[in-house]
XYZ file of C-alpha atoms in Angstrom:
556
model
C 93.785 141.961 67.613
C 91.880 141.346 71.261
C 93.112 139.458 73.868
C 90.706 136.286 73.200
C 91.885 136.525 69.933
C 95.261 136.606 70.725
C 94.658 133.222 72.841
C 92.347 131.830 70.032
C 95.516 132.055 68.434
C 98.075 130.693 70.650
C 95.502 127.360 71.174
C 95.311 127.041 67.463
C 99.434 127.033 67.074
C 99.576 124.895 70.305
C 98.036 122.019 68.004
C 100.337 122.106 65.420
C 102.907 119.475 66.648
C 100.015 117.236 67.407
C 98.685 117.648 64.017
C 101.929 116.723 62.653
C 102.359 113.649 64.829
C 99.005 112.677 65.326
C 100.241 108.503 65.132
C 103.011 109.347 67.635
C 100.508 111.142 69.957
C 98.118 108.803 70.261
C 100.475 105.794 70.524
C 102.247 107.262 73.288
C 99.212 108.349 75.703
C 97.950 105.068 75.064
C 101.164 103.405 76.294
C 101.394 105.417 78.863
C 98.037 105.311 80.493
C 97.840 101.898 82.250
C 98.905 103.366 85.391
C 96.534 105.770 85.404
C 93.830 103.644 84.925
C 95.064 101.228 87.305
C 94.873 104.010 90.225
C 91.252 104.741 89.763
C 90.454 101.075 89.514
C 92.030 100.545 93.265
C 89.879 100.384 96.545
C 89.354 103.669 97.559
C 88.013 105.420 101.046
C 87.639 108.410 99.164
C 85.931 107.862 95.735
C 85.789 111.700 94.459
C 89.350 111.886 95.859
C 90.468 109.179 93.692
C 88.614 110.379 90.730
C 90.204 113.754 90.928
C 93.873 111.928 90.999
C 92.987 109.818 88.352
C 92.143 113.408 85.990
C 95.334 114.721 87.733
C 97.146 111.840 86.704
C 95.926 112.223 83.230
C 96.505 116.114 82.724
C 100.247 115.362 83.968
C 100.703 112.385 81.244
C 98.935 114.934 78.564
C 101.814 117.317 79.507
C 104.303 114.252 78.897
C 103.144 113.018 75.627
C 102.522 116.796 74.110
C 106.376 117.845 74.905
C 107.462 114.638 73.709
C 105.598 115.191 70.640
C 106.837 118.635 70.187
C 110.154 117.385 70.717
C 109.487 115.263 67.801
C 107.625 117.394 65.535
C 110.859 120.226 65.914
C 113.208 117.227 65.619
C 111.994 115.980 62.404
C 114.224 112.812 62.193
C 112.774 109.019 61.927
C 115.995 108.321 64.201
C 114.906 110.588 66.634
C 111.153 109.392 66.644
C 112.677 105.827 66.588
C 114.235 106.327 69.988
C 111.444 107.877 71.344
C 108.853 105.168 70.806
C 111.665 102.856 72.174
C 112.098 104.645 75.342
C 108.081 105.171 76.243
C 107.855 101.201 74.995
C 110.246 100.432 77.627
C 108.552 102.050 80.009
C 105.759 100.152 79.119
C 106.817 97.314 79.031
C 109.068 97.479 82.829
C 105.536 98.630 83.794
C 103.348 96.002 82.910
C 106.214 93.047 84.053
C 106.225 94.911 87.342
C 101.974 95.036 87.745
C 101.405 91.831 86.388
C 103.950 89.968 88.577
C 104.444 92.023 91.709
C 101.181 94.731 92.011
C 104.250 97.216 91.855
C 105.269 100.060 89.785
C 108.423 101.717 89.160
C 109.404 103.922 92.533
C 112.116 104.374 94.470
C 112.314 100.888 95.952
C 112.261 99.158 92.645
C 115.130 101.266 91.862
C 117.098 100.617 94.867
C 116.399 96.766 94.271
C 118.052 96.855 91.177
C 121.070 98.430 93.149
C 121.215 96.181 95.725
C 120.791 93.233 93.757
C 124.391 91.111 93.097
C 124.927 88.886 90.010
C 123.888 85.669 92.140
C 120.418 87.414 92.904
C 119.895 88.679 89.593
C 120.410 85.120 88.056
C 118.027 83.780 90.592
C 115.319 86.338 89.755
C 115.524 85.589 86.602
C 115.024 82.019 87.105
C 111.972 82.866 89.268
C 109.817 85.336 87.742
C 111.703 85.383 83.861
C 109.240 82.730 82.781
C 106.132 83.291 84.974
C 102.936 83.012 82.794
C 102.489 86.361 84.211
C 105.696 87.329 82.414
C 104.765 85.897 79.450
C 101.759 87.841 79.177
C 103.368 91.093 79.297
C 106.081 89.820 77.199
C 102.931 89.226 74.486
C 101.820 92.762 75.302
C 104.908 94.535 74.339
C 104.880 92.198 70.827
C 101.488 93.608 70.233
C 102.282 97.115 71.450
C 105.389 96.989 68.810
C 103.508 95.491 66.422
C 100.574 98.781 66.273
C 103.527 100.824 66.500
C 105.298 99.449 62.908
C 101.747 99.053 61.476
C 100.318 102.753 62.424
C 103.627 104.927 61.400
C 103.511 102.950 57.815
C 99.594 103.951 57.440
C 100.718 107.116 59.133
C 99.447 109.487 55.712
C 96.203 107.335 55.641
C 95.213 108.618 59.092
C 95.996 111.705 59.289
C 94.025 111.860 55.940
C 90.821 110.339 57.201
C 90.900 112.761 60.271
C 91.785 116.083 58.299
C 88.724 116.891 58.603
C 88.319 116.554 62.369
C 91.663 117.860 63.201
C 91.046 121.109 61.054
C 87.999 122.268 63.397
C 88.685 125.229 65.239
C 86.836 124.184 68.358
C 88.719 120.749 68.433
C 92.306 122.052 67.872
C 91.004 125.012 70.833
C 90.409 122.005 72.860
C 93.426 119.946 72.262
C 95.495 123.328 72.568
C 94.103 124.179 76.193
C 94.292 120.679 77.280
C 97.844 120.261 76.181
C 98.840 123.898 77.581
C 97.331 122.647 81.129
C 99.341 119.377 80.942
C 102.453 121.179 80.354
C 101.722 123.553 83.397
C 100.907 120.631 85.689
C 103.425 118.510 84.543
C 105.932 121.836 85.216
C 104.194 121.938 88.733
C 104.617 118.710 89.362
C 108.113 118.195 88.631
C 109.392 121.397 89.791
C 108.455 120.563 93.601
C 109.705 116.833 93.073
C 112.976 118.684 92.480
C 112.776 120.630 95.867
C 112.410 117.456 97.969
C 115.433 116.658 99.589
C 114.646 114.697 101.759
C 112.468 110.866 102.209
C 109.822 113.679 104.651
C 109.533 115.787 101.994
C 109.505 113.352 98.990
C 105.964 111.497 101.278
C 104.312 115.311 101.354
C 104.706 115.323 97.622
C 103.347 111.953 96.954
C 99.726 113.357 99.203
C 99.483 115.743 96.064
C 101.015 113.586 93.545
C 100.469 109.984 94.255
C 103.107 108.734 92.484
C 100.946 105.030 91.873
C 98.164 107.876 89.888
C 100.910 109.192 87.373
C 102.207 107.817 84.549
C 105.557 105.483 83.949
C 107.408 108.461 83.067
C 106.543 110.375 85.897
C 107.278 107.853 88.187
C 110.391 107.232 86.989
C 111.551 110.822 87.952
C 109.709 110.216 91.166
C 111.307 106.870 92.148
C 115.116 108.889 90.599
C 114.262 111.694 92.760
C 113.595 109.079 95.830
C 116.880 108.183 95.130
C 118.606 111.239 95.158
C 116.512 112.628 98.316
C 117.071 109.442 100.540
C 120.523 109.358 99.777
C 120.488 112.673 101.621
C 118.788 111.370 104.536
C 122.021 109.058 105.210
C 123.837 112.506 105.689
C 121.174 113.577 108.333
C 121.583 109.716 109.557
C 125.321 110.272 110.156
C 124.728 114.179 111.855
C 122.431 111.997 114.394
C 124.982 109.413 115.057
C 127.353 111.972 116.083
C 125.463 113.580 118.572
C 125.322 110.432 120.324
C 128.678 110.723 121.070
C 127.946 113.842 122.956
C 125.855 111.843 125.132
C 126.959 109.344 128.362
C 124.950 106.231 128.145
C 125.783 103.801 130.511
C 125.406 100.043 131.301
C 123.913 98.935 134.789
C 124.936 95.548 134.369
C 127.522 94.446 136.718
C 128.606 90.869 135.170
C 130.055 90.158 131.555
C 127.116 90.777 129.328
C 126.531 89.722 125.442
C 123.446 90.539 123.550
C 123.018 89.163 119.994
C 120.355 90.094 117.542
C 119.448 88.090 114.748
C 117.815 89.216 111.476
C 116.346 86.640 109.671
C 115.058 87.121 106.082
C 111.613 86.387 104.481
C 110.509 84.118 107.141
C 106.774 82.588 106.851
C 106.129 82.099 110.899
C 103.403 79.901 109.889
C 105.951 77.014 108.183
C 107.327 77.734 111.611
C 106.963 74.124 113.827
C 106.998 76.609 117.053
C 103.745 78.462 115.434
C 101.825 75.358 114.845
C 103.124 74.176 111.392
C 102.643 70.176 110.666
C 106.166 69.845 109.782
C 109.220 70.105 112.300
C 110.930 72.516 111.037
C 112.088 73.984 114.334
C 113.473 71.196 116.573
C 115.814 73.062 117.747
C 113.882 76.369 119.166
C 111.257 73.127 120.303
C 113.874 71.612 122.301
C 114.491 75.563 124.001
C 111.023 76.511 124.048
C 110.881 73.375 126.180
C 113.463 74.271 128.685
C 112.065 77.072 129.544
C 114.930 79.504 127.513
C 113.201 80.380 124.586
C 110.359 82.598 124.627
C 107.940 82.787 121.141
C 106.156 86.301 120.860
C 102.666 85.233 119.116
C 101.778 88.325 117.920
C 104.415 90.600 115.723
C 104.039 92.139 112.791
C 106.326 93.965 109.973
C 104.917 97.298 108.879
C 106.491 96.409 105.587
C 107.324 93.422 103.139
C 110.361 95.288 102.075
C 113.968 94.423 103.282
C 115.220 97.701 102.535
C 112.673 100.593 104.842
C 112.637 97.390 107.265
C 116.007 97.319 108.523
C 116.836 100.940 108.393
C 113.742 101.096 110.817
C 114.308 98.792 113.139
C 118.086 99.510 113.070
C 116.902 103.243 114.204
C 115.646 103.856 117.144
C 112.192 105.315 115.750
C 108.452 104.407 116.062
C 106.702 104.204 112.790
C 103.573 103.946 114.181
C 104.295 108.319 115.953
C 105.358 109.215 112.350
C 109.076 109.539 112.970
C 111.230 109.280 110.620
C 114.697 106.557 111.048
C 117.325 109.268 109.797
C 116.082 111.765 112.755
C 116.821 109.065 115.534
C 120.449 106.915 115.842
C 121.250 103.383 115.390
C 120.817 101.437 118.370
C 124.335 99.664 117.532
C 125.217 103.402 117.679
C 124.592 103.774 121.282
C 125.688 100.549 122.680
C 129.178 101.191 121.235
C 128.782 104.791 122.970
C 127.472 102.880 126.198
C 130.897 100.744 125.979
C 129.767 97.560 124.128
C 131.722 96.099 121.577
C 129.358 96.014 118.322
C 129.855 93.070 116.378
C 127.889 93.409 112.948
C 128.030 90.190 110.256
C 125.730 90.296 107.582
C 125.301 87.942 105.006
C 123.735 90.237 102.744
C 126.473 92.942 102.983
C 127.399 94.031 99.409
C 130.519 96.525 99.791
C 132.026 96.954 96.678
C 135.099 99.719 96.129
C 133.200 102.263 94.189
C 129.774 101.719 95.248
C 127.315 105.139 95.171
C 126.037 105.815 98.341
C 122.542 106.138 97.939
C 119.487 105.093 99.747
C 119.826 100.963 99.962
C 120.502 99.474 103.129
C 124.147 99.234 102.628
C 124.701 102.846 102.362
C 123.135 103.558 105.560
C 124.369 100.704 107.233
C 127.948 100.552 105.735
C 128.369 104.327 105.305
C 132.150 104.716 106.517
C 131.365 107.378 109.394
C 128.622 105.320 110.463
C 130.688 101.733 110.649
C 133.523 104.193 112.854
C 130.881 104.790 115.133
C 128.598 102.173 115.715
C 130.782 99.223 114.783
C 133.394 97.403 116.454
C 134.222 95.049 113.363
C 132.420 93.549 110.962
C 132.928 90.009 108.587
C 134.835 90.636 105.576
C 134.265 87.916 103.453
C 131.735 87.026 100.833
C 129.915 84.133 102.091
C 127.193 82.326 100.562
C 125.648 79.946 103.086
C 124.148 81.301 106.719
C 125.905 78.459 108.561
C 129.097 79.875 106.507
C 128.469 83.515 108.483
C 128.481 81.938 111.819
C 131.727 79.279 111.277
C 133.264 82.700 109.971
C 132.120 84.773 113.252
C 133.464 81.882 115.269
C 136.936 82.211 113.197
C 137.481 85.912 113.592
C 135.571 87.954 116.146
C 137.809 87.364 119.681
C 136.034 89.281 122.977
C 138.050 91.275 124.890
C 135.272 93.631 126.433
C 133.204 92.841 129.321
C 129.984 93.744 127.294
C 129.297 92.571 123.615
C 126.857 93.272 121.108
C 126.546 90.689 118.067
C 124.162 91.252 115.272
C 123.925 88.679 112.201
C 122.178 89.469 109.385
C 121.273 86.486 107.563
C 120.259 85.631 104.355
C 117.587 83.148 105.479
C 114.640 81.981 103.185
C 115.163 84.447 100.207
C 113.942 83.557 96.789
C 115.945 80.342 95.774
C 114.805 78.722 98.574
C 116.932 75.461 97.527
C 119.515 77.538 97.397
C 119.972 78.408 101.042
C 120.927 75.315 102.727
C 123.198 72.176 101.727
C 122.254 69.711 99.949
C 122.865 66.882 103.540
C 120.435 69.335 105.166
C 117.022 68.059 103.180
C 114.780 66.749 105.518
C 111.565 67.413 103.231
C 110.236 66.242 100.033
C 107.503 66.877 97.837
C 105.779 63.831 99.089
C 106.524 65.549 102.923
C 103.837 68.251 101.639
C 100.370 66.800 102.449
C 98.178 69.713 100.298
C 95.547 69.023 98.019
C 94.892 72.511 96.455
C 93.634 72.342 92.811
C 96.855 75.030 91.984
C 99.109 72.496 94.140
C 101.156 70.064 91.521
C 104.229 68.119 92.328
C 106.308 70.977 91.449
C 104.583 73.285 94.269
C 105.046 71.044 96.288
C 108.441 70.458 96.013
C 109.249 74.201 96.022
C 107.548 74.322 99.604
C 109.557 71.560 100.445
C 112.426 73.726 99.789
C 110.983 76.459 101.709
C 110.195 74.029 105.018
C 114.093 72.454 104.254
C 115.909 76.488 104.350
C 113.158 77.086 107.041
C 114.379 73.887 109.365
C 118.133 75.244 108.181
C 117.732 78.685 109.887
C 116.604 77.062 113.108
C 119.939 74.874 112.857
C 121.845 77.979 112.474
C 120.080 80.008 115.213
C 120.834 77.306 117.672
C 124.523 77.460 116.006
C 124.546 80.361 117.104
C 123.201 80.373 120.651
C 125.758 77.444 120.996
C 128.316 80.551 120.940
C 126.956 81.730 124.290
C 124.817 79.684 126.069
C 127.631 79.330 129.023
C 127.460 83.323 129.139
C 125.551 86.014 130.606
C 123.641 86.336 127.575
C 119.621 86.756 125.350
C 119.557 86.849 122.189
C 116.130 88.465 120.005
C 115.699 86.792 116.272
C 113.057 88.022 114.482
C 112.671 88.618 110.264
C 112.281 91.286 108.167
C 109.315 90.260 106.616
C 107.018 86.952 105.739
C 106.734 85.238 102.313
C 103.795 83.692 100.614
C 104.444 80.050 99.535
C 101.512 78.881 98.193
C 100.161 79.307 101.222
C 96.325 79.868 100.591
C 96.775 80.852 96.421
C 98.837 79.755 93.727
C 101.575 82.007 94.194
C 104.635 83.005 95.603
C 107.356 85.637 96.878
C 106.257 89.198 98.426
C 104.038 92.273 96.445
C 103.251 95.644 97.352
C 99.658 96.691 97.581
C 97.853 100.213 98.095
C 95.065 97.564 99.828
C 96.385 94.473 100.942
C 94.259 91.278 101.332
C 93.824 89.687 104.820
C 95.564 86.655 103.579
C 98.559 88.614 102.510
C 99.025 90.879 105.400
C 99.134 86.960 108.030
C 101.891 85.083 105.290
C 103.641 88.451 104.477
C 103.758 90.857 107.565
C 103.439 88.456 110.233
C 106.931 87.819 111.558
C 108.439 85.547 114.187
C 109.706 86.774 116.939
C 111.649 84.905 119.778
C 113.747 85.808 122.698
C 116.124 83.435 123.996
C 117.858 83.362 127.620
C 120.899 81.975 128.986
C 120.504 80.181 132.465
C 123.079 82.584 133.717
C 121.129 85.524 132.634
C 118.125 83.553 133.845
C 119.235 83.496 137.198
C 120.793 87.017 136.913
C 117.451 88.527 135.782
C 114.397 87.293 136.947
C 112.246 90.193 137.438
C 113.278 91.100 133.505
C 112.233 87.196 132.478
C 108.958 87.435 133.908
C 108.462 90.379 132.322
C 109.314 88.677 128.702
C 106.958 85.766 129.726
C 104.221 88.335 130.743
C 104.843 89.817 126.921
C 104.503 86.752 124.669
C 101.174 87.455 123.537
C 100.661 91.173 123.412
C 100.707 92.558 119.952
C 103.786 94.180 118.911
C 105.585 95.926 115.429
C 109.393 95.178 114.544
C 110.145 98.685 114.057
C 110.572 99.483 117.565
C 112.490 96.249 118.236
C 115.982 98.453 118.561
C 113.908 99.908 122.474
C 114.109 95.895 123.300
C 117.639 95.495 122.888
C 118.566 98.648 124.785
C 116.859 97.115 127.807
C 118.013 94.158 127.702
C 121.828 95.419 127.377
């Protein structure tokens, strides 16, 4: 027999489980190939690029289907097939929720969302997006999806009779052979370097070959477990940083007592900001500051994300997004104020420490891994608090200065999701009948929801001014910025953050615009004029969060 024959051959067996499962086959690419699709339907700079990912894509999905089809055809149990369909459905169906009500698929930070997220926040999502007529609609495609599923494997015989014909041509099986041998290869590729990156560095080369938005559900579910895995190793090189810093002698120049405090705020719309021009006064308080000459409001900031997660491990670090560095190659700025001498004072609202929590990726294993905490952390709160004016009475109770120079950071949980849920109930200034919009999308109920927003909105300012209550007889600034923006009906009827290859104008100002304020003491006023006039001369230069951790070293 010759060598062509011999691959003649192998093509021609390579069909077989295909042939046997023709139903399954089909059902499966076709449930599988949305994201694909998707990808080659986004704005592109480089069209023939795209196009090439998009057959990439597909070749990798081909490899998917055919080895679960094998699997399958070698298997020979309805069980077996049963909990196949049911896993790819799933897929399927987490996909299309995610695209139709976020522009997201499943990576690494929906993953890590799903760890973060506490009982309280998972009830509240639910109550948000459960019932979205975007939800429904997937919900409807999954029925329908099922639906073909049960009707195709009961007229299972009928097709593969009425296509015997077809699938019996040597040319066509040749084809379907190759094609399937090639998506096996790639898809062997593909995974095999996922595998080898260890690291967040190395997981973003992989994703220039393999765009991980081009593959299919499947394949981005190893991606975003991979993620995981790999940026729960960038922690490790997080902590190897932080010791080196204490191999290092920073030191303070200040002479007098000294406290710095940074605030950081949480999905915070600047412009339902009173102090950014919004009709409603929802900052008095920062007003009444601005006024006095203390308070100092930085027009021009942006977030290079809309995620909390990437967010505050980057501006925690003492990297620059914007020179390609990576935040587990440089230290924590708490890090080296607690080196310098500082006391580091960290309360966060949105800490989540639970006894036998994995330590993976999420903001609370970076900033809560127990190494880290010894070295960058003088204390921190330690009880489960629900309200933001709750973290400060709490800070008040328990945190007792004994150094000369302090360092207080708050995170807090700000405007997040259940808006109405993040103030009291005697702190509703705003109504639906407060919101003067006449938007065809804008009913009674949006306009009562944006009420809530403008109500936690005017809360936060009350609990930043709580706070700067705590040391405005001291040598002291405090920065307060957020992590990110969130749309509130501001310009289109719809709400909450999503993730886009190409984001719209309009999203970019209500998502990634962020406020940013400095506030002064009069002591440190008078202390630090030359450093004042340099904040004033700032105020309207543009500026990215990421390096905010560069601020707070010179102003400590």
């Amino acid at each position: 027999m010759t060598f062509m024959a011999k691959i003649s051959r192998f093509l021609q067996a390579a069909t077989s489980p295909v042939k046997k499962e023709l139903v399954f086959f089909v059902l499966v690419f076709l449930m599988l190939i949305q994201q694909p699709i998707e990808w080659l339907f986004l704005s592109h700079e480089d069209t023939w690029l795209c196009i090439w990912k998009f057959v990439q894509g597909l070749i990798i999905e081909l490899g998917v289907v055919y080895t679960a089809t094998a699997l399958v055809s070698r298997c020979g149990r309805k069980w077996f097939k049963g909990v196949m369909y049911s896993f790819f459905w799933m897929l399927m169906s987490v996909t299309y929720f995610l695209v139709l009500n976020f522009d997201m698929c499943i990576s690494q930070q929906t993953l890590t969302v799903m760890v973060e997220t506490t009982s309280q926040e998972s009830g509240e999502f639910i109550d948000t997006y459960m019932f979205t007529a975007e939800s429904l609609w997937s919900y409807a495609i999954d029925l329908a999806v099922a639906a073909l599923i049960i009707v195709a494997e009961c007229r299972r015989n009928a097709v593969k009779r009425a296509l015997r014909r077809c699938l019996n041509r040597r040319w066509l099986k040749g084809i379907v052979g190759a094609c399937s041998c090639l998506g096996v290869l790639l898809m062997l590729t593909c995974y095999t370097t996922l595998a080898f990156c260890n690291n967040s560095q190395y997981v973003g080369r992989w994703r220039e070959f393999f765009p991980h938005d081009s593959l299919d559900p499947f394949s981005q579910t190893l991606h975003a477990v991979n993620s995981l895995r790999a940026y729960a190793n960038d922690v490790d090189y997080a902590v190897e940083v932080a010791r080196k810093v204490y191999k290092t002698h920073p030191s303070v120049t200040e002479s007098e007592p000294l406290t710095v405090v940074y605030v950081l705020g949480e999905s915070y719309n600047k412009h339902h900001a009173g102090i950014y021009g919004y009709g409603l006064n929802t900052t008095p308080n920062m007003a009444r500051e601005q006024k006095n000459g203390n308070l100092f409001v930085f027009t021009d900031v942006v977030n290079f994300e809309n995620f909390t997660s990437t967010m505050e491990k980057n501006t925690f670090c003492l990297n620059s997004v914007s020179n390609d560095e990576y935040w587990f190659d440089y230290p924590n700025f708490t890090t080296v104020f607690k080196r310098a001498g500082y006391d580091v004072w960290m309360w966060d609202i949105q800490r989540t420490f639970m006894e036998r929590r994995m330590f993976t990726i999420t903001v609370n294993a970076y900033v809560y891994q127990p190494e880290l905490m010894k070295l960058s952390y003088t204390e921190t709160n330690k009880e489960k608090l629900n309200l933001d004016g709750e973290l400060v009475n709490d800070f008040k109770a328990n945190a007792r200065f004994t150094n000369k120079f302090n360092l207080v950071v708050f995170h807090l949980i700000g405007q997040h999701v259940s808006y109405d849920y993040r103030y009291p109930p005697s702190r509703a200034h705003f109504t639906a009948d407060s919101i003067k919009r006449n938007e065809d999308y804008m009913d009674r109920e949006h306009k009562e929801t944006v009420a809530y927003y403008d109500n936690a909105t005017r809360y936060n300012d009350e609990v930043i001014n709580r706070i700067i209550d705590t040391i405005r007889d001291k040598n002291a600034v405090l920065v307060y910025m957020s992590d990110h923006g969130e749309e509130v009906y501001d310009y289109r009827n719809h709400r909450g953050r999503n993730m886009s290859y190409y984001p719209t104008p309009e999203s970019l100002k209500y998502q990634n615009q962020s406020p940013f304020v400095v506030w002064c003491s009069d002591r440190y006023i008078e202390l630090h004029p030359e450093v004042v006039e340099r904040i004033k001369a700032s105020v309207d230069r543009p500026y990215m969060t990421d390096v905010v951790g560069h601020l707070l070293l010179t102003l400590g």
